[in-house]
XYZ file of N, CA, C and O in Angstrom:
368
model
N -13.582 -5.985 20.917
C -13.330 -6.243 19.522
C -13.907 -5.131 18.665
O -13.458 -4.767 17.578
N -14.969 -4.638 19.304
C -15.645 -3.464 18.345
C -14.689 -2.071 18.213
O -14.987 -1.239 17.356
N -13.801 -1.908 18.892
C -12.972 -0.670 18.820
C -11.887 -1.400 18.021
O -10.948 -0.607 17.945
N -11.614 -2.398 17.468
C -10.521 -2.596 16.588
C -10.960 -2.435 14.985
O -11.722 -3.257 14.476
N -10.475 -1.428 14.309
C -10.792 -0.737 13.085
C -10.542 -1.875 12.141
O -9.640 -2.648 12.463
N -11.115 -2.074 11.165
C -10.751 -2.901 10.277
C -9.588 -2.654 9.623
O -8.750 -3.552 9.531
N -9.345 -1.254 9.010
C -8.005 -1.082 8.674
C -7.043 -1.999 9.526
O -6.388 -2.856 8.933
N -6.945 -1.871 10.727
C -5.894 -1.987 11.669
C -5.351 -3.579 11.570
O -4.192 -3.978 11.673
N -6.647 -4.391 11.324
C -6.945 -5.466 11.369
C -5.921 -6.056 10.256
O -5.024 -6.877 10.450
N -6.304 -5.397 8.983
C -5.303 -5.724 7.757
C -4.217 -5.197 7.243
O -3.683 -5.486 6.173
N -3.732 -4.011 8.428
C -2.185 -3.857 8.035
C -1.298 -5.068 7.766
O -0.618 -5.032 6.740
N -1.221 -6.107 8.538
C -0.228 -6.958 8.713
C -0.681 -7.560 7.224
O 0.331 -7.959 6.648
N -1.819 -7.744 6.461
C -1.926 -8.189 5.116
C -1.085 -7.894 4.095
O -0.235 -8.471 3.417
N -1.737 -6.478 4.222
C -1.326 -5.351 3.205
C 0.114 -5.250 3.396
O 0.713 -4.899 2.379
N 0.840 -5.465 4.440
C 1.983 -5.014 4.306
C 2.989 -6.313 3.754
O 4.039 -6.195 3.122
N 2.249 -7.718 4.250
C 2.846 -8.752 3.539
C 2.608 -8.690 2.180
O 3.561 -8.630 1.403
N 1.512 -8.697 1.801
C 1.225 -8.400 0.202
C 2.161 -7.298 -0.532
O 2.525 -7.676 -1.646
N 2.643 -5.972 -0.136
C 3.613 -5.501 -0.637
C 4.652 -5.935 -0.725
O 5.444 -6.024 -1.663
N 4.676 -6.269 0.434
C 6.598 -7.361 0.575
C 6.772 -7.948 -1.098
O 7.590 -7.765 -1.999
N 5.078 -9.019 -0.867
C 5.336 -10.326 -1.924
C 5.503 -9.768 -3.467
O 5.934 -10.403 -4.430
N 4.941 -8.107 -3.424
C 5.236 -7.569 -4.906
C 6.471 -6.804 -4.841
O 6.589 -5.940 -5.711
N 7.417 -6.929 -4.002
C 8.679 -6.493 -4.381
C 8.933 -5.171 -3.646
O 9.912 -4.493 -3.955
N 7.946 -4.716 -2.525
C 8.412 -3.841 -1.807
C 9.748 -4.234 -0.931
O 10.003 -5.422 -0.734
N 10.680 -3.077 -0.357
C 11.303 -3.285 0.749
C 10.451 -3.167 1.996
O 9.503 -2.384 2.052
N 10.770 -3.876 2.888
C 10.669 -3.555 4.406
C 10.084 -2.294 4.895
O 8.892 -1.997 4.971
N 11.463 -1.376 5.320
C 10.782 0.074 5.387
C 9.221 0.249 4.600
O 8.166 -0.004 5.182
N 9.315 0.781 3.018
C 8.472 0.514 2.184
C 7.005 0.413 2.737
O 6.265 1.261 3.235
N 6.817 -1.187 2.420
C 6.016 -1.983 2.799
C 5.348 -1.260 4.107
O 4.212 -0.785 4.118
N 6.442 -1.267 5.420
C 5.524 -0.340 6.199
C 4.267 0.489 6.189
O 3.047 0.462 6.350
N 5.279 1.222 5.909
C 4.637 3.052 6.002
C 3.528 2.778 4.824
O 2.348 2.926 5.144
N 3.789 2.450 3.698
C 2.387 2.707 2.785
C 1.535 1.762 3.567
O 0.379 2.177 3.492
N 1.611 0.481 4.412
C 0.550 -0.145 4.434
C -0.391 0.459 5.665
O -1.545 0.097 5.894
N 0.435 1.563 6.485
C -0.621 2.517 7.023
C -0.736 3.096 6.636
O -1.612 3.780 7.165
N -0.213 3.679 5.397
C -1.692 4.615 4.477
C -2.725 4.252 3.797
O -3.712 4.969 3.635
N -2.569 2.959 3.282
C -3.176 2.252 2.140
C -4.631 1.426 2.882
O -5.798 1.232 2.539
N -3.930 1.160 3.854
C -5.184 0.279 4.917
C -6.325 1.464 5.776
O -7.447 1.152 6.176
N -5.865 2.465 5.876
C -6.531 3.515 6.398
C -7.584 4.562 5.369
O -8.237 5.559 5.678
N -7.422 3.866 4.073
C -8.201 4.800 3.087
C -8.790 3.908 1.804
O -9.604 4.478 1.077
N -8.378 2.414 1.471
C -8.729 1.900 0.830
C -9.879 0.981 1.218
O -10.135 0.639 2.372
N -10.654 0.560 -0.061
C -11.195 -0.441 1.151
C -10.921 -2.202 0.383
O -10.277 -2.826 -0.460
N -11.919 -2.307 1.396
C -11.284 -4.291 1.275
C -10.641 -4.658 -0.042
O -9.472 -4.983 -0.249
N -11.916 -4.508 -1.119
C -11.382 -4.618 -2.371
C -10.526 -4.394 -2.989
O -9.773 -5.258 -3.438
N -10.409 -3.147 -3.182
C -8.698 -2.319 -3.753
C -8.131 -2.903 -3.009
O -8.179 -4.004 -3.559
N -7.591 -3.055 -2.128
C -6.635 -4.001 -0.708
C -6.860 -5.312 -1.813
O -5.895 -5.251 -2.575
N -7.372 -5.984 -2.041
C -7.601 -7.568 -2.445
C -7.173 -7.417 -3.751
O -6.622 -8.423 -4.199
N -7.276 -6.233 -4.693
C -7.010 -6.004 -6.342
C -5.457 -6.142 -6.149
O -4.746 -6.803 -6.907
N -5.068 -5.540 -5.196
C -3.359 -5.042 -5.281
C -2.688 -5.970 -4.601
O -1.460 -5.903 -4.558
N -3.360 -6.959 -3.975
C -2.748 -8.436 -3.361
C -2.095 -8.856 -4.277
O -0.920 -9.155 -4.066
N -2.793 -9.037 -5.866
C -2.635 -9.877 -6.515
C -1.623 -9.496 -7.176
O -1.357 -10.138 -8.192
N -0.645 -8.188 -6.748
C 0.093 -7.393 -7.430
C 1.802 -7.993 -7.426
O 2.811 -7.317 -7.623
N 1.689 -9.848 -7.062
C 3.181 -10.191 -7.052
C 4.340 -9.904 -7.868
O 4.103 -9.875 -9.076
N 5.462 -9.698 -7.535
C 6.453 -9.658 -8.172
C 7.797 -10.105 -7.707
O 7.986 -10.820 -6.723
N 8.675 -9.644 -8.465
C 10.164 -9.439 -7.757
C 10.607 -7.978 -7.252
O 9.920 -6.991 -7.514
N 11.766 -7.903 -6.532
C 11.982 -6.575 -6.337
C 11.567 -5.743 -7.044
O 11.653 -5.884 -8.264
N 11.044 -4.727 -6.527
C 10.378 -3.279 -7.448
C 10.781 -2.160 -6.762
O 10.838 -2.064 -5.537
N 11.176 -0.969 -7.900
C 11.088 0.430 -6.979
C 9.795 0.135 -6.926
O 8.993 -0.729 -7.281
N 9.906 1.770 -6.014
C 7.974 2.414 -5.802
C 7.485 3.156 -6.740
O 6.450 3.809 -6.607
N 8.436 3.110 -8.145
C 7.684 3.802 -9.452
C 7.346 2.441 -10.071
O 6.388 2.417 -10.843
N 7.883 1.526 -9.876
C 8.186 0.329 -10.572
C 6.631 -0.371 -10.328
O 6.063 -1.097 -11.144
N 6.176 -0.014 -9.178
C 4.926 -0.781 -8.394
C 3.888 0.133 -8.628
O 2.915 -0.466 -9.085
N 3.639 1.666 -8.470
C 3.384 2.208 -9.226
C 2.527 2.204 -10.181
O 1.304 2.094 -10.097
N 3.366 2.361 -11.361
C 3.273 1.518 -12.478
C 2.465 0.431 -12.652
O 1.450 0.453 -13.348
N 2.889 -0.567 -12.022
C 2.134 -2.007 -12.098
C 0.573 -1.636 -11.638
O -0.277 -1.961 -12.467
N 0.005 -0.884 -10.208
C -1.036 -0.599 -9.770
C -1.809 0.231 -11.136
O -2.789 -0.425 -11.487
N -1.598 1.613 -12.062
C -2.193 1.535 -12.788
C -2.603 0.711 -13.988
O -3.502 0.886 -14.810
N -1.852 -0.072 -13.881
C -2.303 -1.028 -15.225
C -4.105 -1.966 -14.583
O -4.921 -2.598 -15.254
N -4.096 -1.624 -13.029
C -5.139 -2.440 -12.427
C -6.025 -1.521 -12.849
O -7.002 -1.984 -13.436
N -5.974 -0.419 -12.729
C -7.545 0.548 -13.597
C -8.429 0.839 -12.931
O -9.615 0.832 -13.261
N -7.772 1.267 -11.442
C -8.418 1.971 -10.341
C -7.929 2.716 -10.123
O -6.756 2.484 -9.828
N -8.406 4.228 -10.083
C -8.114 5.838 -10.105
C -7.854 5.862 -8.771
O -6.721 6.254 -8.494
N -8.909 5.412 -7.403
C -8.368 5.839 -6.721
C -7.089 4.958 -5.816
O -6.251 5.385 -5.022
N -7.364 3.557 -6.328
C -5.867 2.946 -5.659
C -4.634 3.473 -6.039
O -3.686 3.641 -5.271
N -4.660 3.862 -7.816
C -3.707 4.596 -7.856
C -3.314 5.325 -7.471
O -2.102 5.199 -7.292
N -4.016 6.800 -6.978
C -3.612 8.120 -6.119
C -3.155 7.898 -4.700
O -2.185 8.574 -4.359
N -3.741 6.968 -3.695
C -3.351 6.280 -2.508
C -2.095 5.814 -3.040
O -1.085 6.482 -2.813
N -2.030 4.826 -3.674
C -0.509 4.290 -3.814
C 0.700 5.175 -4.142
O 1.838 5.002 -3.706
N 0.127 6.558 -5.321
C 1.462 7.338 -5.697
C 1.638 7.875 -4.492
O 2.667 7.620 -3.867
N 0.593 8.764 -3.938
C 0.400 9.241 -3.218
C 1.614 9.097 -1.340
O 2.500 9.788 -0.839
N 0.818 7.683 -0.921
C 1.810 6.942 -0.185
C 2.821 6.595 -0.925
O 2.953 5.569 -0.257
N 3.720 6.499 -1.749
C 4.673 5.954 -2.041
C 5.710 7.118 -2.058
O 6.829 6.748 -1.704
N 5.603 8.486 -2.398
C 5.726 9.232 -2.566
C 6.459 9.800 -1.056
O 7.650 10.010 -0.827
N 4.873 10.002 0.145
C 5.100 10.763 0.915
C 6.476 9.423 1.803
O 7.572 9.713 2.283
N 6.021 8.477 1.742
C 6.951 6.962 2.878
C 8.411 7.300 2.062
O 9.390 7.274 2.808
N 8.770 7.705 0.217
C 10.154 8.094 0.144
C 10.837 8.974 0.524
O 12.038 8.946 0.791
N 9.813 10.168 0.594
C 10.996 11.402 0.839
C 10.583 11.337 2.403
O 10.750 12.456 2.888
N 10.122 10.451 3.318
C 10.115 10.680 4.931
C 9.078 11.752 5.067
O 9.406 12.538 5.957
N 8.188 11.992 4.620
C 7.056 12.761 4.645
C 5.666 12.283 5.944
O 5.016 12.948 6.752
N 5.696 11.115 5.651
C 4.690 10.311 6.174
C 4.579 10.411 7.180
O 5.427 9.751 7.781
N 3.499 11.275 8.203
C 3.459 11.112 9.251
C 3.325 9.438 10.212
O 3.327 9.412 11.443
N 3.216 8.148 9.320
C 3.630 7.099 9.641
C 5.372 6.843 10.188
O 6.388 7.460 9.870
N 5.240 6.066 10.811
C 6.765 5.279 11.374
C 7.637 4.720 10.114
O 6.989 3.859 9.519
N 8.785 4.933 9.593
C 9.204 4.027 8.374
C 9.895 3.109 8.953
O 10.396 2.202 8.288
């Protein structure tokens, strides 16, 4: 159990929690191995609360700075960014 990273632990969170704010599928993926690999618990728990309906990834974005964390924001443009144009050394 000690070699299982916590990140790793809460992809499957993070990536439902995007779903529930209006990510797609693909989407949802790929940022939630970026987002789980550099954020920590908290920011992860701020952006849970980030429900919606369908959203682009400017659309969500968006919504994350209104939360008023510099660096969730840069992780999120950041990943959202590299998972659109297929950048992401993640799986989409």
């Amino acid at each position: 159990m000690a070699a299982c990273a916590p990140s790793k632990l809460a992809y499957g969170t993070v990536k439902s929690a995007l779903r529930d704010a209006g990510l797609s599928e693909p989407n949802s993926a790929c940022m939630a191995e970026r987002m789980t690999d550099r954020l920590t618990i908290g920011q992860l728990q701020k952006l849970k609360k980030l429900k919606g309906a369908d959203r682009s990834l400017g659309d969500f974005v968006a919504a994350v700075r209104r939360v008023g964390d510099r660096e969730a924001l840069e992780v999120t443009a950041s990943s959202a960014a590299l998972c659109a144009t297929g950048l992401a050394r993640e799986k989409r």
